[in-house]
Amino acid sequence: MRISKAALLVVIALTVPILVELRTVLAWVNVELTVLESAVLGMTMILAILIWALWPQNGRGDPSRSG
Amino acid sequence: MSNVYIDQFPAEAKVIRAAFYSSFLALALGGVFGIIQTLHRTDFLRFMDSVDYYTVLTAHGVFLVISFTIFFLVGIFTWAVTTSLDRGLEDIRFTWGWYSLMAIGITMTGVAILAGFTDAIDMSASVLFTFYAPLQAHPLFYLGLVLFVVGTWVAGVDWFRSWWAWKAENPDERIPLPTFMVLTTMLMWYIATLGVAAAILLFLLPWSLGLIETVNPLLTRTLFWFFGHPVVYFWLMPAYMMWYVMLPKFSGGKLFSDPLARVVFVLFLILSVPTGIHHQYLDPGIAEGFKFIAMTNTMFLLLPSLLTAFTVVASMEHGARQRGGEGYFGWLKALPWRDPVFTGMALAGLMFAAAGFSGMINAGMNINYLVHNTFWVVGHFHLTVGTAVALTFMAVTYWFLPQVTGKALWSRSVALGQVVVWFVGMTFMSNAMHRAGLLGVPRRTAEPQYEGFEFQAAVGSIGELDAQIALGGVLLTISLGMFFANVVGTALNGRSDDLPANEYAGALSGPDDAPLVLDNLKLWTAIAVVLVIFAYTFPLLSIIDRGGLFGPEVIPFPLTVESATTLGFALETAASTSFESAGEIATSALTAVMR
């Protein structure tokens, strides 16, 4: 893992404010997402974060010094 | 003897425990009323009459922003003074005295509010946290508040006594930072509460007892906000104290600058009070010039918050680099995210940044008109007191509770989940509240969806915003459940010998680097008083000059549906009689002219 499980939890939590604000921001450029589309986008973002976090970094295991 | 707080100061630990448990009881009650009103207002679950919404809202506000926050902060202030001065309080009976005053006071206020749910007792206090006239509460409500506030005053005397005793023994020492923070906060509180004391003792209580016929609503309202804005800092300054003296420790490092922390608390002491009129931008009867002065003072208040953001983040970065963190942003990975105390405080601080931005909009006189009395404001204070303060207090509970009970925390994993769920829940709820406010959705009403009128949402719909608020409310309630599971689980645990020592963060730049004048509390208090005199003398004189000290005659509320109907009927009858008379006069005049 690239980051600790706890840090991963926090990163996933941080996607929530980004997602809810992104919906408003996109509306300014005439991209209006429905709730379902927003949810799908959120899931995609979380999936991408999970893949990034779980993918081994240069073959190393868990980060030893992260919290 | 171990270095845990309960072993160092067993008598004080008991008082802090009592204050914490009182605080948690208030949090539980306030939380229950919170979810009830959320589901009612958003129309997802309604099991009470909308008339009772105001009693629920009063209970939610008073239990959370008065009893939960203040009971908790007197606990951590007692810890801060005793730990940093390394001495017990002067007389523990005196300490139990102020705790009892606060407990009795809030019980009286609580009884007056909760009695509003039943017709069996002729008592109610559905006046909301702001208790504006002409809303009138039972005298017990005001008396309870008076006792509660007097309790906090006496608590301040207790902490000052400790400092004076310590100073006599250490005349050349600088005031330790945590004690400095407690003393400056209390000086601010003494000045701020003069407003609410005057409002209650001179006007609202005598009015409620029937000793005076009327009050001047604008005067009592202005006196409330004299106290009502600085009370926000009374909640926030203990949270700031935790960010300054605890967060660097949990990050693994030291506070970046002790002198900067002192500057911040001095700025809060002198700037917190002369700003209250910014809550009254839309009140008629206060000249625009006075409002402009209040806005200027408020904008200056951003300075200590921005200094805090810099100092706290710098301290966290220092801690992370001590733990091996590297790179421009890579150090963030080295922070102790597994520790719920750290993570909770960090997330609280992050949300406070968002609250600062919405606060600037509230403070701006012209742009405030757009959001005044809308749901936006509710979203704002759920980020400040509802997250920056409440989440910080819940997070540090996971460190303090073991310190004052001697028992290990029940579950760190549940604690970590709890702070994260709170963050997510509040994100959903406050975001939707802010957006609803921009559409003009009003606050303080059970029925925001007026018939025959549609709010036009720029993005999504009102229904979606309601769903987001309800989802947020449910997540916050789940988070509270997790918090209480941990509190109860910890209380039921056995005594542990494996607890961390009672200590707070050192500083990279210590007190010796701070100019001596920063510790001159008399000077800063005098400046604070002068600024208050400048900001409030002329507005108050003007309000009294226009509306009288006791105001014009007002109709006491609560105004019941029956009395409203009667009043409406009386007005209708009077109007039709007048029209008939006017018609008769006009007819006779016309007839006379035609002749």
CSV table of C-alpha atoms in Angstrom, one decimal, chain B residues 135-421:
chain,number,residue,atom,x,y,z
B,135,LEU,CA,-40.7,36.2,22.4
B,136,GLN,CA,-41.1,35.7,26.1
B,137,ALA,CA,-40.0,32.7,28.2
B,138,HIS,CA,-40.9,31.6,31.7
B,139,PRO,CA,-38.8,33.3,34.4
B,140,LEU,CA,-37.2,30.0,35.2
B,141,PHE,CA,-35.5,30.0,31.8
B,142,TYR,CA,-33.8,33.4,32.4
B,143,LEU,CA,-33.0,32.6,36.1
B,144,GLY,CA,-31.3,29.4,35.0
B,145,LEU,CA,-29.2,31.2,32.4
B,146,VAL,CA,-28.2,33.8,35.0
B,147,LEU,CA,-27.0,31.1,37.4
B,148,PHE,CA,-25.2,29.3,34.6
B,149,VAL,CA,-23.3,32.4,33.5
B,150,VAL,CA,-22.5,33.4,37.1
B,151,GLY,CA,-21.1,29.8,37.5
B,152,THR,CA,-18.7,30.5,34.6
B,153,TRP,CA,-17.7,33.8,36.1
B,154,VAL,CA,-16.8,32.1,39.4
B,155,ALA,CA,-15.0,29.4,37.5
B,156,GLY,CA,-12.9,32.2,36.0
B,157,VAL,CA,-12.1,33.5,39.5
B,158,ASP,CA,-11.0,30.0,40.4
B,159,TRP,CA,-8.5,29.9,37.6
B,160,PHE,CA,-7.3,33.5,38.3
B,161,ARG,CA,-6.7,32.5,41.9
B,162,SER,CA,-4.5,29.7,40.8
B,163,TRP,CA,-2.5,32.0,38.6
B,164,TRP,CA,-2.2,34.7,41.3
B,165,ALA,CA,-0.9,32.0,43.8
B,166,TRP,CA,1.5,30.7,41.2
B,167,LYS,CA,2.7,34.2,40.3
B,168,ALA,CA,3.5,35.0,43.9
B,169,GLU,CA,5.8,31.9,44.0
B,170,ASN,CA,7.2,32.5,40.5
B,171,PRO,CA,7.3,36.3,40.0
B,172,ASP,CA,9.8,36.3,37.1
B,173,GLU,CA,8.3,33.5,35.1
B,174,ARG,CA,6.2,34.0,31.9
B,175,ILE,CA,2.6,32.9,32.1
B,176,PRO,CA,2.6,29.3,30.8
B,177,LEU,CA,0.8,29.3,27.4
B,178,PRO,CA,-2.3,27.2,28.3
B,179,THR,CA,-2.9,29.3,31.4
B,180,PHE,CA,-2.4,32.5,29.3
B,181,MET,CA,-5.0,31.2,26.9
B,182,VAL,CA,-7.5,30.5,29.7
B,183,LEU,CA,-7.0,33.9,31.3
B,184,THR,CA,-7.4,35.9,28.1
B,185,THR,CA,-10.5,33.9,27.1
B,186,MET,CA,-12.1,34.5,30.5
B,187,LEU,CA,-11.3,38.3,30.4
B,188,MET,CA,-13.1,38.4,27.0
B,189,TRP,CA,-16.0,36.4,28.5
B,190,TYR,CA,-16.3,38.8,31.5
B,191,ILE,CA,-16.7,41.7,29.1
B,192,ALA,CA,-19.0,39.9,26.7
B,193,THR,CA,-21.4,38.6,29.3
B,194,LEU,CA,-22.1,42.1,30.6
B,195,GLY,CA,-24.4,42.5,27.6
B,196,VAL,CA,-26.5,39.4,28.2
B,197,ALA,CA,-26.5,40.1,32.0
B,198,ALA,CA,-27.9,43.5,31.4
B,199,ALA,CA,-30.5,42.2,28.9
B,200,ILE,CA,-31.7,39.5,31.3
B,201,LEU,CA,-31.5,41.2,34.7
B,202,LEU,CA,-32.6,44.7,33.7
B,203,PHE,CA,-35.3,43.9,31.0
B,204,LEU,CA,-36.2,40.3,30.2
B,205,LEU,CA,-36.5,38.8,33.6
B,206,PRO,CA,-38.4,41.7,35.2
B,207,TRP,CA,-40.7,41.7,32.0
B,208,SER,CA,-41.2,37.9,32.3
B,209,LEU,CA,-42.0,38.3,36.1
B,210,GLY,CA,-44.5,41.0,35.2
B,211,LEU,CA,-42.6,43.7,37.0
B,212,ILE,CA,-42.3,45.9,33.9
B,213,GLU,CA,-44.9,46.1,31.2
B,214,THR,CA,-42.8,46.3,28.1
B,215,VAL,CA,-39.2,46.2,26.8
B,216,ASN,CA,-37.4,47.7,23.9
B,217,PRO,CA,-36.9,44.7,21.6
B,218,LEU,CA,-34.1,46.4,19.6
B,219,LEU,CA,-32.3,47.2,22.8
B,220,THR,CA,-32.5,43.7,24.2
B,221,ARG,CA,-31.6,42.3,20.8
B,222,THR,CA,-28.5,44.5,20.6
B,223,LEU,CA,-27.5,43.6,24.1
B,224,PHE,CA,-27.9,39.9,23.2
B,225,TRP,CA,-25.5,40.3,20.2
B,226,PHE,CA,-23.1,42.2,22.4
B,227,PHE,CA,-22.7,38.7,24.0
B,228,GLY,CA,-23.9,36.6,21.1
B,229,HIS,CA,-21.0,37.1,18.8
B,230,PRO,CA,-18.2,36.8,21.4
B,231,VAL,CA,-19.8,33.6,22.8
B,232,VAL,CA,-18.7,32.1,19.4
B,233,TYR,CA,-15.1,32.8,20.5
B,234,PHE,CA,-15.8,31.5,24.0
B,235,TRP,CA,-16.5,28.1,22.2
B,236,LEU,CA,-13.7,28.5,19.6
B,237,MET,CA,-10.9,29.7,21.8
B,238,PRO,CA,-10.8,26.4,23.8
B,239,ALA,CA,-10.8,24.6,20.4
B,240,TYR,CA,-7.9,26.8,19.3
B,241,MET,CA,-6.1,26.0,22.5
B,242,MET,CA,-6.4,22.3,21.7
B,243,TRP,CA,-5.0,23.0,18.2
B,244,TYR,CA,-2.1,25.0,19.6
B,245,VAL,CA,-1.1,22.9,22.6
B,246,MET,CA,-2.3,19.4,21.7
B,247,LEU,CA,-2.3,19.0,17.9
B,248,PRO,CA,1.5,19.6,17.5
B,249,LYS,CA,2.1,17.0,20.2
B,250,PHE,CA,-0.1,14.4,18.4
B,251,SER,CA,1.6,15.4,15.1
B,252,GLY,CA,4.9,14.3,16.6
B,253,GLY,CA,6.5,17.7,17.0
B,254,LYS,CA,6.3,21.1,18.7
B,255,LEU,CA,4.2,24.3,18.4
B,256,PHE,CA,5.7,26.5,15.8
B,257,SER,CA,5.5,29.7,17.7
B,258,ASP,CA,4.4,30.4,21.3
B,259,PRO,CA,4.6,34.2,20.8
B,260,LEU,CA,2.3,34.0,17.8
B,261,ALA,CA,-0.2,32.0,19.8
B,262,ARG,CA,-0.2,34.7,22.5
B,263,VAL,CA,-0.7,37.4,19.8
B,264,VAL,CA,-3.7,35.5,18.5
B,265,PHE,CA,-5.4,35.2,22.0
B,266,VAL,CA,-4.7,38.9,22.7
B,267,LEU,CA,-6.3,39.8,19.4
B,268,PHE,CA,-9.4,37.7,20.3
B,269,LEU,CA,-9.6,39.4,23.7
B,270,ILE,CA,-9.6,42.9,22.2
B,271,LEU,CA,-11.6,42.3,19.0
B,272,SER,CA,-14.3,39.7,19.8
B,273,VAL,CA,-16.8,42.0,21.5
B,274,PRO,CA,-17.1,45.2,19.4
B,275,THR,CA,-18.4,43.2,16.5
B,276,GLY,CA,-21.9,42.0,17.5
B,277,ILE,CA,-23.8,44.5,15.4
B,278,HIS,CA,-22.8,42.6,12.3
B,279,HIS,CA,-25.6,40.1,13.3
B,280,GLN,CA,-28.0,43.0,13.0
B,281,TYR,CA,-27.3,44.3,9.5
B,282,LEU,CA,-31.0,44.1,8.6
B,283,ASP,CA,-32.3,45.5,11.9
B,284,PRO,CA,-34.1,48.8,11.3
B,285,GLY,CA,-33.2,51.4,14.0
B,286,ILE,CA,-29.4,51.1,13.8
B,287,ALA,CA,-27.7,53.6,11.6
B,288,GLU,CA,-25.7,52.2,8.7
B,289,GLY,CA,-22.6,53.9,9.9
B,290,PHE,CA,-22.6,51.9,13.2
B,291,LYS,CA,-23.1,48.7,11.1
B,292,PHE,CA,-20.1,49.7,8.9
B,293,ILE,CA,-17.9,50.1,12.0
B,294,ALA,CA,-19.0,46.6,13.2
B,295,MET,CA,-18.1,45.2,9.8
B,296,THR,CA,-14.6,46.7,9.9
B,297,ASN,CA,-14.0,45.3,13.4
B,298,THR,CA,-15.3,41.9,12.2
B,299,MET,CA,-12.9,41.9,9.2
B,300,PHE,CA,-10.0,42.5,11.6
B,301,LEU,CA,-11.0,39.3,13.4
B,302,LEU,CA,-10.0,37.3,10.4
B,303,LEU,CA,-6.4,38.1,11.3
B,304,PRO,CA,-6.1,35.8,14.4
B,305,SER,CA,-7.9,33.0,12.5
B,306,LEU,CA,-5.4,33.3,9.6
B,307,LEU,CA,-2.5,33.4,12.0
B,308,THR,CA,-3.9,30.3,13.6
B,309,ALA,CA,-4.2,28.5,10.3
B,310,PHE,CA,-0.5,29.3,9.5
B,311,THR,CA,0.8,28.4,13.0
B,312,VAL,CA,-1.1,25.1,13.3
B,313,VAL,CA,-0.3,23.9,9.8
B,314,ALA,CA,3.4,24.8,10.3
B,315,SER,CA,3.4,22.9,13.6
B,316,MET,CA,1.8,19.8,11.9
B,317,GLU,CA,4.3,20.0,9.1
B,318,HIS,CA,7.1,20.2,11.7
B,319,GLY,CA,5.7,17.1,13.4
B,320,ALA,CA,5.3,15.2,10.2
B,321,ARG,CA,8.9,15.9,9.2
B,322,GLN,CA,10.0,14.7,12.6
B,323,ARG,CA,8.3,11.5,11.8
B,324,GLY,CA,10.2,11.1,8.5
B,325,GLY,CA,7.8,13.0,6.2
B,326,GLU,CA,9.4,14.5,3.0
B,327,GLY,CA,8.6,16.6,0.0
B,328,TYR,CA,6.2,19.5,-0.6
B,329,PHE,CA,3.1,17.6,0.2
B,330,GLY,CA,4.5,14.1,0.9
B,331,TRP,CA,4.8,15.0,4.6
B,332,LEU,CA,1.0,14.8,4.9
B,333,LYS,CA,1.4,11.0,4.6
B,334,ALA,CA,3.6,10.9,7.6
B,335,LEU,CA,0.9,12.4,9.9
B,336,PRO,CA,-0.7,10.0,12.5
B,337,TRP,CA,-4.0,9.5,10.7
B,338,ARG,CA,-4.6,6.4,12.7
B,339,ASP,CA,-5.0,8.5,15.8
B,340,PRO,CA,-8.6,9.7,16.2
B,341,VAL,CA,-7.5,12.6,18.4
B,342,PHE,CA,-5.2,13.9,15.6
B,343,THR,CA,-7.5,13.1,12.7
B,344,GLY,CA,-10.6,14.6,14.4
B,345,MET,CA,-8.8,17.8,15.1
B,346,ALA,CA,-7.3,18.0,11.7
B,347,LEU,CA,-10.7,17.5,10.0
B,348,ALA,CA,-12.3,20.0,12.3
B,349,GLY,CA,-9.6,22.5,11.4
B,350,LEU,CA,-10.2,21.8,7.7
B,351,MET,CA,-13.9,22.5,8.0
B,352,PHE,CA,-13.2,25.6,9.9
B,353,ALA,CA,-11.4,27.0,6.9
B,354,ALA,CA,-14.6,26.5,4.9
B,355,ALA,CA,-16.5,28.2,7.8
B,356,GLY,CA,-14.1,31.1,7.6
B,357,PHE,CA,-15.0,31.7,4.0
B,358,SER,CA,-18.8,31.6,4.6
B,359,GLY,CA,-18.1,33.8,7.6
B,360,MET,CA,-16.5,36.5,5.5
B,361,ILE,CA,-19.7,36.5,3.4
B,362,ASN,CA,-21.8,36.9,6.5
B,363,ALA,CA,-19.6,39.7,7.8
B,364,GLY,CA,-19.7,41.7,4.5
B,365,MET,CA,-22.5,44.2,4.9
B,366,ASN,CA,-23.8,44.3,1.4
B,367,ILE,CA,-23.4,40.6,0.6
B,368,ASN,CA,-24.9,39.6,4.0
B,369,TYR,CA,-28.3,41.0,2.7
B,370,LEU,CA,-28.3,38.1,0.2
B,371,VAL,CA,-28.1,35.4,2.9
B,372,HIS,CA,-29.4,37.1,6.1
B,373,ASN,CA,-31.8,34.9,8.0
B,374,THR,CA,-31.6,32.2,5.4
B,375,PHE,CA,-30.5,28.6,5.8
B,376,TRP,CA,-27.0,29.7,4.7
B,377,VAL,CA,-26.4,31.0,8.2
B,378,VAL,CA,-27.4,27.6,9.7
B,379,GLY,CA,-24.9,25.9,7.4
B,380,HIS,CA,-22.2,28.4,8.5
B,381,PHE,CA,-22.6,27.8,12.2
B,382,HIS,CA,-22.8,24.0,11.8
B,383,LEU,CA,-19.3,24.3,10.4
B,384,THR,CA,-18.0,26.6,13.2
B,385,VAL,CA,-19.6,25.5,16.5
B,386,GLY,CA,-21.0,22.2,15.0
B,387,THR,CA,-17.7,21.0,13.6
B,388,ALA,CA,-14.6,23.2,14.4
B,389,VAL,CA,-15.7,23.2,18.1
B,390,ALA,CA,-17.8,20.0,18.5
B,391,LEU,CA,-15.6,17.7,16.5
B,392,THR,CA,-12.4,19.0,18.2
B,393,PHE,CA,-14.1,18.5,21.6
B,394,MET,CA,-15.2,15.0,20.7
B,395,ALA,CA,-11.7,14.1,19.3
B,396,VAL,CA,-9.8,15.4,22.4
B,397,THR,CA,-12.3,13.4,24.6
B,398,TYR,CA,-10.5,10.3,23.3
B,399,TRP,CA,-7.3,11.6,25.0
B,400,PHE,CA,-8.9,13.4,28.0
B,401,LEU,CA,-11.3,10.7,29.1
B,402,PRO,CA,-8.5,8.2,29.8
B,403,GLN,CA,-6.6,11.0,31.6
B,404,VAL,CA,-9.4,11.9,34.0
B,405,THR,CA,-10.8,8.3,34.5
B,406,GLY,CA,-7.5,6.3,34.5
B,407,LYS,CA,-9.2,3.9,32.0
B,408,ALA,CA,-8.1,3.0,28.5
B,409,LEU,CA,-10.2,4.2,25.6
B,410,TRP,CA,-12.7,1.5,24.7
B,411,SER,CA,-12.0,1.4,20.9
B,412,ARG,CA,-9.6,3.6,18.8
B,413,SER,CA,-11.1,2.2,15.6
B,414,VAL,CA,-14.6,3.2,16.5
B,415,ALA,CA,-13.2,6.6,17.5
B,416,LEU,CA,-11.5,7.0,14.2
B,417,GLY,CA,-14.7,6.0,12.3
B,418,GLN,CA,-16.7,8.4,14.5
B,419,VAL,CA,-14.7,11.5,13.6
B,420,VAL,CA,-14.7,10.6,9.9
B,421,VAL,CA,-18.4,9.9,9.8
